[in-house]
Coordinates of C-alpha atoms and ligand atoms in Angstrom, one line a residue:
M21 CA 82.7 87.3 144.5
V22 CA 83.0 89.7 141.7
V23 CA 87.2 90.0 140.7
K24 CA 87.5 94.0 140.4
Q25 CA 91.5 94.9 138.7
N26 CA 92.1 97.6 140.9
N27 CA 91.6 95.9 143.9
S28 CA 94.5 93.9 144.5
K29 CA 93.9 92.2 148.0
N30 CA 90.5 91.5 147.2
V31 CA 91.4 89.7 144.4
A32 CA 94.7 87.6 145.5
E33 CA 92.3 86.6 149.0
A34 CA 89.8 85.5 146.0
L35 CA 92.0 84.0 144.4
G36 CA 93.1 81.9 147.6
F37 CA 96.0 83.3 148.0
S38 CA 98.1 86.4 150.5
S39 CA 98.5 89.1 150.0
D40 CA 101.9 88.3 151.7
L41 CA 102.6 86.1 148.8
M42 CA 101.5 88.5 145.9
S43 CA 104.2 91.1 146.6
K44 CA 107.2 88.2 147.0
A45 CA 106.9 88.1 143.3
P46 CA 109.5 87.2 141.2
F47 CA 108.8 90.1 138.3
P48 CA 109.2 94.0 139.0
T49 CA 105.8 95.4 139.6
P50 CA 104.8 98.3 137.4
E51 CA 103.4 101.4 138.2
G52 CA 99.8 100.6 137.5
P53 CA 98.5 102.8 135.3
S54 CA 97.5 105.6 137.2
A55 CA 100.6 106.4 137.5
M56 CA 100.9 106.4 134.4
T57 CA 101.5 109.4 132.6
A58 CA 103.0 108.2 129.4
P59 CA 102.0 105.2 128.1
V60 CA 103.1 101.6 127.2
V61 CA 102.2 99.3 124.4
R62 CA 102.7 96.6 121.7
F63 CA 102.0 94.5 119.2
A64 CA 102.3 91.1 119.2
P65 CA 101.8 88.9 116.6
S66 CA 103.2 85.2 115.4
P67 CA 104.5 85.3 112.4
T68 CA 103.5 82.0 110.9
G69 CA 102.1 84.4 107.8
R70 CA 102.5 87.6 106.9
I71 CA 101.1 90.4 108.1
H72 CA 97.3 91.3 106.5
V73 CA 95.1 94.3 106.5
G74 CA 93.3 92.8 109.8
N75 CA 95.9 93.1 112.3
V76 CA 98.0 96.0 111.0
R77 CA 95.1 97.8 112.4
T78 CA 96.2 96.3 115.5
A79 CA 98.9 97.6 115.8
L80 CA 97.9 101.1 114.2
V81 CA 95.6 101.9 116.4
N82 CA 98.6 100.6 118.9
W83 CA 100.8 103.3 117.2
L84 CA 98.8 105.6 116.9
F85 CA 97.9 105.9 120.6
A86 CA 101.6 105.8 122.0
S87 CA 102.5 108.4 119.5
G88 CA 99.8 110.2 120.5
Q89 CA 99.9 110.7 124.3
G90 CA 104.4 110.2 124.0
G91 CA 104.1 107.2 125.1
K92 CA 106.1 103.9 123.9
F93 CA 105.2 101.0 121.5
I94 CA 106.9 97.9 121.6
L95 CA 106.4 94.8 118.6
R96 CA 107.3 91.1 120.4
I97 CA 107.5 88.8 118.4
D98 CA 104.5 85.5 119.4
D99 CA 106.6 82.6 118.6
T100 CA 106.2 80.4 121.6
D101 CA 104.7 78.2 118.9
L102 CA 108.0 77.3 117.5
E103 CA 106.9 74.6 114.3
R104 CA 104.6 77.4 113.0
S105 CA 107.1 80.5 113.1
T106 CA 109.8 81.4 110.9
K107 CA 112.1 83.9 111.1
E108 CA 111.3 85.3 107.8
N109 CA 108.0 85.3 108.8
E110 CA 109.9 87.6 110.9
A111 CA 111.8 89.7 109.0
L112 CA 109.1 90.8 106.5
L113 CA 106.2 91.6 109.1
K114 CA 108.8 93.5 110.7
E115 CA 109.6 94.7 106.5
D116 CA 105.8 95.8 106.4
L117 CA 105.6 97.5 109.8
T118 CA 109.3 99.8 108.6
W119 CA 107.0 100.2 105.5
L120 CA 104.2 101.5 107.2
G121 CA 105.8 103.8 109.1
L122 CA 105.3 101.9 112.3
T123 CA 108.6 101.4 113.8
W124 CA 109.0 100.9 117.8
A125 CA 110.7 101.2 120.1
D126 CA 111.8 97.9 121.0
T127 CA 111.7 94.2 120.7
F128 CA 111.3 90.9 121.1
N129 CA 110.4 87.2 120.1
Q130 CA 109.3 84.9 123.0
S131 CA 111.0 82.1 122.4
D132 CA 114.4 83.7 124.2
R133 CA 112.4 83.7 127.5
F134 CA 111.4 80.6 128.1
A135 CA 113.1 80.2 131.4
I136 CA 111.4 83.4 132.4
Y137 CA 107.0 81.9 131.3
D138 CA 108.7 78.0 133.5
Q139 CA 109.5 80.6 136.7
A140 CA 106.4 81.9 136.0
A141 CA 104.7 78.8 136.1
D142 CA 106.9 77.5 139.6
K143 CA 105.2 80.8 141.2
L144 CA 101.6 79.8 139.5
R145 CA 102.4 76.1 140.8
A146 CA 103.2 77.2 144.2
L147 CA 99.6 79.5 144.7
G148 CA 97.6 76.3 143.6
L149 CA 97.0 77.8 140.6
L150 CA 98.3 75.8 137.9
Y151 CA 97.5 72.7 137.8
P152 CA 98.1 69.4 136.8
A153 CA 95.4 67.6 134.1
Y154 CA 95.8 64.0 132.2
E155 CA 92.5 63.8 130.1
T156 CA 93.3 63.7 126.4
A157 CA 91.6 65.7 123.3
E158 CA 89.0 62.4 123.2
E159 CA 88.1 63.0 126.3
L160 CA 87.2 66.6 127.0
D161 CA 85.4 65.5 123.2
V162 CA 83.2 63.5 125.4
K163 CA 82.9 66.0 128.5
R164 CA 81.8 68.6 126.9
K165 CA 79.2 66.4 125.0
I166 CA 77.8 65.1 127.4
A167 CA 77.5 68.4 129.4
Q168 CA 76.1 69.6 126.0
S169 CA 73.7 67.2 126.2
R170 CA 73.0 67.9 129.4
G171 CA 72.0 71.3 128.8
R172 CA 75.2 71.9 130.6
P173 CA 77.8 74.9 129.6
P174 CA 80.9 72.5 127.5
V175 CA 83.1 73.6 131.0
Y176 CA 86.0 71.9 131.9
D177 CA 84.6 69.7 134.9
R178 CA 88.1 69.9 136.9
A179 CA 87.8 65.9 137.6
A180 CA 91.7 67.1 137.3
L181 CA 92.4 68.3 141.4
S182 CA 90.3 66.0 142.7
L183 CA 93.6 62.6 141.8
T184 CA 95.3 61.7 144.4
D185 CA 99.3 61.7 145.2
A186 CA 98.5 57.8 144.5
D187 CA 96.5 58.8 140.5
R188 CA 98.6 61.7 139.3
A189 CA 102.3 58.7 140.1
K190 CA 100.3 55.6 138.5
L191 CA 99.1 58.1 135.4
E192 CA 102.6 59.6 135.1
A193 CA 104.2 56.1 135.4
S194 CA 102.8 54.5 132.7
G195 CA 103.8 57.3 130.7
V196 CA 100.5 60.3 130.6
K197 CA 101.8 63.7 130.9
P198 CA 99.7 65.9 131.5
H199 CA 98.6 70.0 130.5
W200 CA 98.3 72.3 133.3
R201 CA 95.7 74.8 133.9
F202 CA 95.1 77.6 135.4
K203 CA 92.8 77.4 137.9
L204 CA 90.0 80.6 137.5
S205 CA 88.3 82.1 140.8
G206 CA 85.3 81.3 139.9
G207 CA 83.5 84.3 140.6
R208 CA 83.5 87.8 137.6
V209 CA 86.1 89.5 136.3
E210 CA 85.4 93.3 135.4
W211 CA 86.7 95.5 133.8
N212 CA 86.5 99.9 131.7
D213 CA 87.1 98.5 128.7
L214 CA 88.3 101.5 126.3
V215 CA 86.1 100.5 123.3
R216 CA 83.2 98.5 124.4
G217 CA 82.8 100.1 127.8
P218 CA 82.3 98.3 131.2
Q219 CA 83.0 94.2 130.8
S220 CA 82.1 91.2 132.5
I221 CA 83.6 87.9 132.9
D222 CA 81.9 85.1 134.8
T223 CA 85.1 83.3 135.6
S224 CA 82.6 80.4 136.0
S225 CA 81.2 79.4 132.4
V226 CA 84.7 79.6 131.2
S227 CA 87.3 76.2 131.2
D228 CA 90.2 76.5 133.4
P229 CA 93.0 77.8 130.4
V230 CA 95.8 75.2 129.8
L231 CA 98.9 77.4 130.0
I232 CA 101.3 74.5 128.5
R233 CA 100.6 71.8 126.6
E234 CA 101.3 67.7 127.4
D235 CA 104.7 68.3 126.0
G236 CA 105.9 71.7 127.8
S237 CA 105.0 74.0 124.9
Y238 CA 103.6 77.1 126.0
L239 CA 100.3 78.0 125.0
Y240 CA 99.8 82.6 124.4
T241 CA 98.6 83.5 127.1
L242 CA 101.4 83.1 130.8
P243 CA 103.7 84.1 127.7
S244 CA 101.5 87.0 126.8
V245 CA 100.6 88.0 130.5
V246 CA 104.5 87.6 131.8
D247 CA 105.9 89.7 129.2
D248 CA 103.3 92.6 129.9
I249 CA 104.7 93.0 133.6
E250 CA 108.1 92.8 132.3
A251 CA 107.7 95.1 130.1
G252 CA 105.5 98.5 131.8
I253 CA 102.5 97.1 129.2
T254 CA 100.1 99.8 130.8
H255 CA 97.6 99.5 127.8
V256 CA 96.5 96.2 125.6
V257 CA 95.3 96.7 122.6
R258 CA 93.8 93.9 121.2
G259 CA 91.0 92.3 118.9
E260 CA 87.3 92.0 120.8
D261 CA 88.0 87.9 119.5
H262 CA 90.5 88.2 122.2
V263 CA 88.0 89.3 125.6
T264 CA 86.8 86.5 126.5
N265 CA 90.9 85.6 127.0
S266 CA 91.0 89.1 128.6
G267 CA 88.4 87.4 131.8
A268 CA 91.4 84.5 132.2
Q269 CA 94.5 86.9 132.1
I270 CA 93.2 89.3 134.8
E271 CA 93.6 86.7 137.0
I272 CA 96.7 86.0 135.7
F273 CA 98.5 89.5 136.1
L274 CA 97.0 90.1 139.7
A275 CA 98.2 86.8 140.9
L276 CA 101.4 87.1 139.2
G277 CA 101.2 89.8 141.2
G278 CA 100.7 92.9 138.4
K279 CA 98.5 95.1 138.3
S280 CA 96.5 94.3 135.2
P281 CA 96.7 96.7 132.1
E282 CA 94.1 98.6 130.9
M283 CA 92.1 97.2 128.0
A284 CA 91.0 97.6 124.9
H285 CA 89.0 95.1 122.6
M286 CA 88.5 96.7 118.5
P287 CA 85.5 95.3 116.6
L288 CA 86.4 92.8 114.0
L289 CA 86.7 94.4 110.8
V290 CA 83.9 92.6 108.0
G291 CA 83.3 93.2 104.0
A292 CA 81.9 96.0 102.9
D293 CA 78.7 94.2 102.6
G294 CA 78.9 94.1 106.1
S295 CA 79.4 90.0 106.3
A296 CA 82.0 88.9 107.5
L297 CA 85.7 89.8 106.1
S298 CA 85.8 88.6 102.9
K299 CA 89.0 85.6 102.8
R300 CA 90.1 87.5 99.8
I301 CA 90.2 91.2 101.9
G302 CA 91.2 89.2 105.5
S303 CA 94.2 88.0 103.6
L304 CA 95.0 91.1 102.3
S305 CA 98.6 91.2 102.7
I306 CA 100.7 94.5 103.3
G307 CA 102.8 93.3 100.9
Q308 CA 100.1 92.3 98.3
L309 CA 99.3 96.0 98.5
R310 CA 102.6 97.0 98.5
D311 CA 103.3 95.9 95.0
Q312 CA 99.7 96.5 93.5
G313 CA 100.5 100.3 94.4
I314 CA 98.9 101.2 97.7
E315 CA 100.7 104.2 99.5
P316 CA 100.9 103.0 103.1
M317 CA 99.1 106.4 103.6
A318 CA 95.9 104.9 101.8
I319 CA 96.3 102.0 104.4
A320 CA 96.9 104.1 107.1
S321 CA 93.8 106.7 106.6
H322 CA 91.3 104.0 105.8
L323 CA 92.4 101.8 108.6
A324 CA 92.7 104.1 111.3
K325 CA 89.4 105.9 110.5
L326 CA 87.4 102.1 110.1
G327 CA 84.5 102.3 112.5
T328 CA 84.7 105.2 114.2
S329 CA 83.0 108.0 114.2
D330 CA 85.2 109.8 112.2
N331 CA 84.6 110.8 108.6
I332 CA 87.6 108.0 106.3
E333 CA 90.0 111.1 104.6
P334 CA 93.2 110.7 103.4
R335 CA 96.2 111.4 105.3
T336 CA 99.4 112.2 104.7
S337 CA 101.3 111.2 108.0
L338 CA 101.1 108.8 110.5
A339 CA 101.6 111.7 113.2
D340 CA 97.8 113.8 111.7
L341 CA 96.5 110.1 111.9
A342 CA 97.7 110.4 116.0
A343 CA 96.2 113.6 117.0
E344 CA 92.6 112.7 115.4
F345 CA 93.3 109.5 117.4
A346 CA 90.7 108.5 120.7
F347 CA 89.8 105.6 121.5
S348 CA 86.3 107.4 122.5
K349 CA 85.8 107.4 119.2
I350 CA 85.9 103.8 118.0
G351 CA 82.2 102.5 117.1
R352 CA 81.7 98.7 119.1
A353 CA 79.9 97.6 115.8
P354 CA 82.1 96.0 113.5
A355 CA 84.7 98.2 111.1
R356 CA 83.6 97.5 107.1
F357 CA 86.2 97.1 104.9
D358 CA 85.7 98.9 101.2
E359 CA 88.2 98.0 98.9
A360 CA 86.4 100.9 96.8
D361 CA 88.2 103.4 100.0
L362 CA 91.2 102.0 99.6
E363 CA 91.5 102.3 96.5
N364 CA 89.8 106.3 96.3
L365 CA 92.4 106.8 99.2
N366 CA 95.1 106.0 96.7
A367 CA 94.6 107.8 94.2
A368 CA 93.5 111.0 96.6
L369 CA 97.0 110.3 98.5
V370 CA 99.4 109.8 94.4
H371 CA 97.2 112.5 93.1
A372 CA 99.0 115.5 95.6
M373 CA 102.5 113.5 95.9
P374 CA 104.7 116.1 95.9
Y375 CA 108.3 114.9 93.1
T376 CA 110.2 114.1 96.1
A377 CA 108.2 111.0 97.7
V378 CA 108.7 109.7 94.0
K379 CA 111.4 110.4 92.8
D380 CA 113.4 106.9 93.2
R381 CA 109.6 105.2 92.8
L382 CA 109.5 107.0 88.8
A383 CA 113.5 106.2 88.8
E384 CA 112.6 102.2 88.8
L385 CA 109.6 103.1 86.4
D386 CA 111.7 104.5 84.3
P387 CA 114.1 106.6 84.2
R388 CA 112.9 109.5 82.1
A389 CA 110.1 109.6 84.3
A390 CA 112.6 110.3 87.2
N391 CA 111.4 114.5 86.3
E392 CA 110.2 116.6 87.6
A393 CA 108.1 118.6 85.4
F394 CA 106.7 115.0 83.8
W395 CA 105.6 113.9 87.7
L396 CA 103.1 117.1 88.0
A397 CA 102.2 117.0 85.0
V398 CA 100.6 113.4 85.4
R399 CA 100.1 112.4 89.3
E400 CA 96.6 114.2 88.6
N401 CA 96.0 111.2 86.0
C402 CA 97.6 108.7 88.2
A403 CA 95.7 106.0 90.7
R404 CA 99.2 104.9 91.9
V405 CA 102.4 105.9 91.2
T406 CA 102.7 103.1 89.3
S407 CA 99.9 103.8 86.6
A408 CA 102.4 107.1 85.5
K409 CA 104.3 104.1 83.2
P410 CA 101.9 104.8 79.9
W411 CA 102.2 108.2 80.1
V412 CA 106.0 107.8 79.8
E413 CA 105.8 106.2 76.3
M414 CA 102.1 108.7 75.5
I415 CA 105.3 111.6 76.0
F416 CA 109.2 110.2 75.5
G417 CA 108.3 107.7 73.3
D418 CA 107.1 106.5 70.0
I419 CA 103.5 106.8 69.4
T420 CA 100.8 106.3 66.5
P421 CA 99.5 110.2 66.3
E422 CA 95.3 109.5 65.2
I423 CA 94.2 112.2 63.1
A424 CA 90.7 111.6 61.1
D425 CA 91.4 112.4 57.5
E426 CA 88.4 115.4 58.3
D427 CA 91.0 117.1 60.8
R428 CA 94.2 116.1 58.2
D429 CA 94.6 120.0 56.9
F430 CA 93.9 121.7 60.3
I431 CA 96.3 120.0 62.0
T432 CA 99.6 120.3 58.9
S433 CA 98.7 123.9 59.0
A434 CA 98.9 123.3 63.3
G435 CA 101.7 122.5 62.5
A436 CA 102.4 125.8 60.7
H437 CA 101.1 127.8 63.6
L438 CA 103.0 126.4 65.9
P439 CA 105.0 128.4 68.6
A440 CA 107.8 129.0 67.0
R441 CA 110.1 128.9 70.2
E442 CA 110.9 126.3 73.0
L443 CA 107.2 125.2 74.3
T444 CA 106.6 126.3 77.5
A445 CA 103.2 125.7 79.8
A446 CA 102.4 129.3 78.1
S447 CA 102.0 127.9 75.2
W448 CA 99.3 125.5 74.2
G449 CA 97.0 128.0 75.3
E450 CA 98.9 130.4 72.6
W451 CA 98.6 127.9 70.0
T452 CA 94.8 127.0 70.0
N453 CA 94.3 131.3 70.8
A454 CA 95.9 131.6 67.3
L455 CA 94.6 128.4 65.1
K456 CA 91.4 129.6 66.8
A457 CA 91.4 133.1 65.0
A458 CA 92.9 131.0 61.8
T459 CA 91.4 128.5 61.1
G460 CA 87.2 129.4 63.1
R461 CA 87.8 125.6 65.2
K462 CA 86.7 126.3 68.6
G463 CA 85.9 123.9 71.8
R464 CA 86.9 120.3 71.1
A465 CA 86.3 120.3 67.2
L466 CA 89.7 122.8 68.2
F467 CA 91.0 120.3 71.4
M468 CA 90.1 117.4 70.2
P469 CA 91.8 116.7 67.3
L470 CA 95.4 118.2 68.7
R471 CA 94.8 116.1 71.3
K472 CA 94.3 112.5 69.6
A473 CA 97.4 113.7 67.5
I474 CA 99.9 114.1 70.0
T475 CA 99.2 111.7 72.6
G476 CA 97.3 109.2 70.5
A477 CA 94.8 108.9 73.1
E478 CA 91.5 111.2 73.5
H479 CA 92.4 111.2 77.4
G480 CA 95.8 112.5 79.1
P481 CA 96.3 115.2 81.4
E482 CA 96.6 118.5 80.4
M483 CA 98.2 119.4 77.7
S484 CA 99.8 122.9 78.5
A485 CA 101.8 120.7 80.7
V486 CA 102.3 117.9 78.6
L487 CA 103.1 120.2 75.6
P488 CA 106.8 121.4 76.2
L489 CA 107.8 117.8 77.8
I490 CA 107.2 115.9 74.4
G491 CA 108.7 119.5 73.6
R492 CA 108.9 120.8 69.8
E493 CA 110.3 118.7 67.6
R494 CA 108.5 115.4 68.5
V495 CA 105.7 117.6 69.0
L496 CA 106.1 118.4 65.1
K497 CA 107.1 114.9 64.2
R498 CA 103.7 113.9 65.1
L499 CA 102.0 116.8 63.6
G500 CA 103.6 114.8 60.3
G501 CA 105.9 118.0 59.8
Ligands
LIG613 N1 100.0 86.7 119.2 C1 98.7 87.0 119.5 C2 97.8 87.1 118.4 O1 98.0 87.6 117.7 C3 97.7 88.8 121.3 C4 97.0 88.5 120.5 C5 97.2 89.9 122.6 O2 97.6 90.7 121.4 O3 97.2 89.7 123.4 O4 95.9 86.4 119.2

């Protein structure tokens, strides 16, 4: 028996209930993907920690796809685990997404919707697709071991389905609370994954998933489907660690009378050397990257193109990335996350940043840095915006000029030849030409002693841009005048 997502009548039969029941679904049946023009997608993080590079890639890909197609991006907060989810994490995650520019058209919390999940669970019970099971974790473990020792896959044996009403009543009277499992069809679930191509999950090789725990709390599987149906999600885009879940979830979509969305499962991220993403990088939070001075568009440019057929190049807007996005460009091999690439993208973006984009941050760094000419002079020497800080001191502060003994006379005559007018971008050229004529020095012997005396360093931004910022008075002082 093959369960195909676009064939709901057969599926209804395969799942053992009449399609008449499906039409009485208490849930609005969204129009199927084929009827959709604009996609509706969601990013569904659990607020149990800060978002990191791994899960922000999922958010980004959802956002770029929706945005490129004129669709809608919804932020769903998967906070059914009331113990591990916090409002503080939720606020931070919204802050991080906003900082990245990944704004949402709508957001909601699963924790506000338990009554709706209860209704869905009741519907599955009525269909005979959600059954109580009473095994403890230890008993299940023993069953798994026995199955394995007999060379069988560790699939739940559905012993709970053979319990009589009397058995159940006895168990419950003795205080045992059931957990609730979804009854998979035992057939194949097939879909054409937008990234992985044709997929086929044999549900007889998978345990009936637990949807509700003993304490009545929901695992992620059912609420996700209920919400996807209600929100009219057309495309579920997530990591490939959810491929097996999709088998069960597609059956739940159909059982609840919804049509399964299109699916796209992206390969996971690995480190630059192809090994599993190191703990450090894998857990690198967006907040940490921001604190380190990494630009949002460096992260977006990197993550949008990782594992795709496009080159990784800096982009200055999400709209540019959205225009370039296509599922067909995403390869099936794991995507390599290289921190060095991220650094390079960041530097390239910073080198070209207009003053208006950094003004506030420069002012925060140092009030003297909030100066357009300053930024334009130093930006190409900055791998991060914060790298402008030492240049503030070099230009506006007190530095110790570096003057070698053999250069003293040269530096003294340099002071005498400094153009008398206020210094401009042309002054450096005029000055060094005059000095060349007067002293016979040229090339490095001409420029380096001047740079070292005026800036106290061998390297730095273009002298022609720096000179007017330092100003005549300070230049003369540094030359010892
Ligand atoms: N909260 C789930 C997760 O973070 C959502 C998975 C999904 O997108 O369906 O893994």
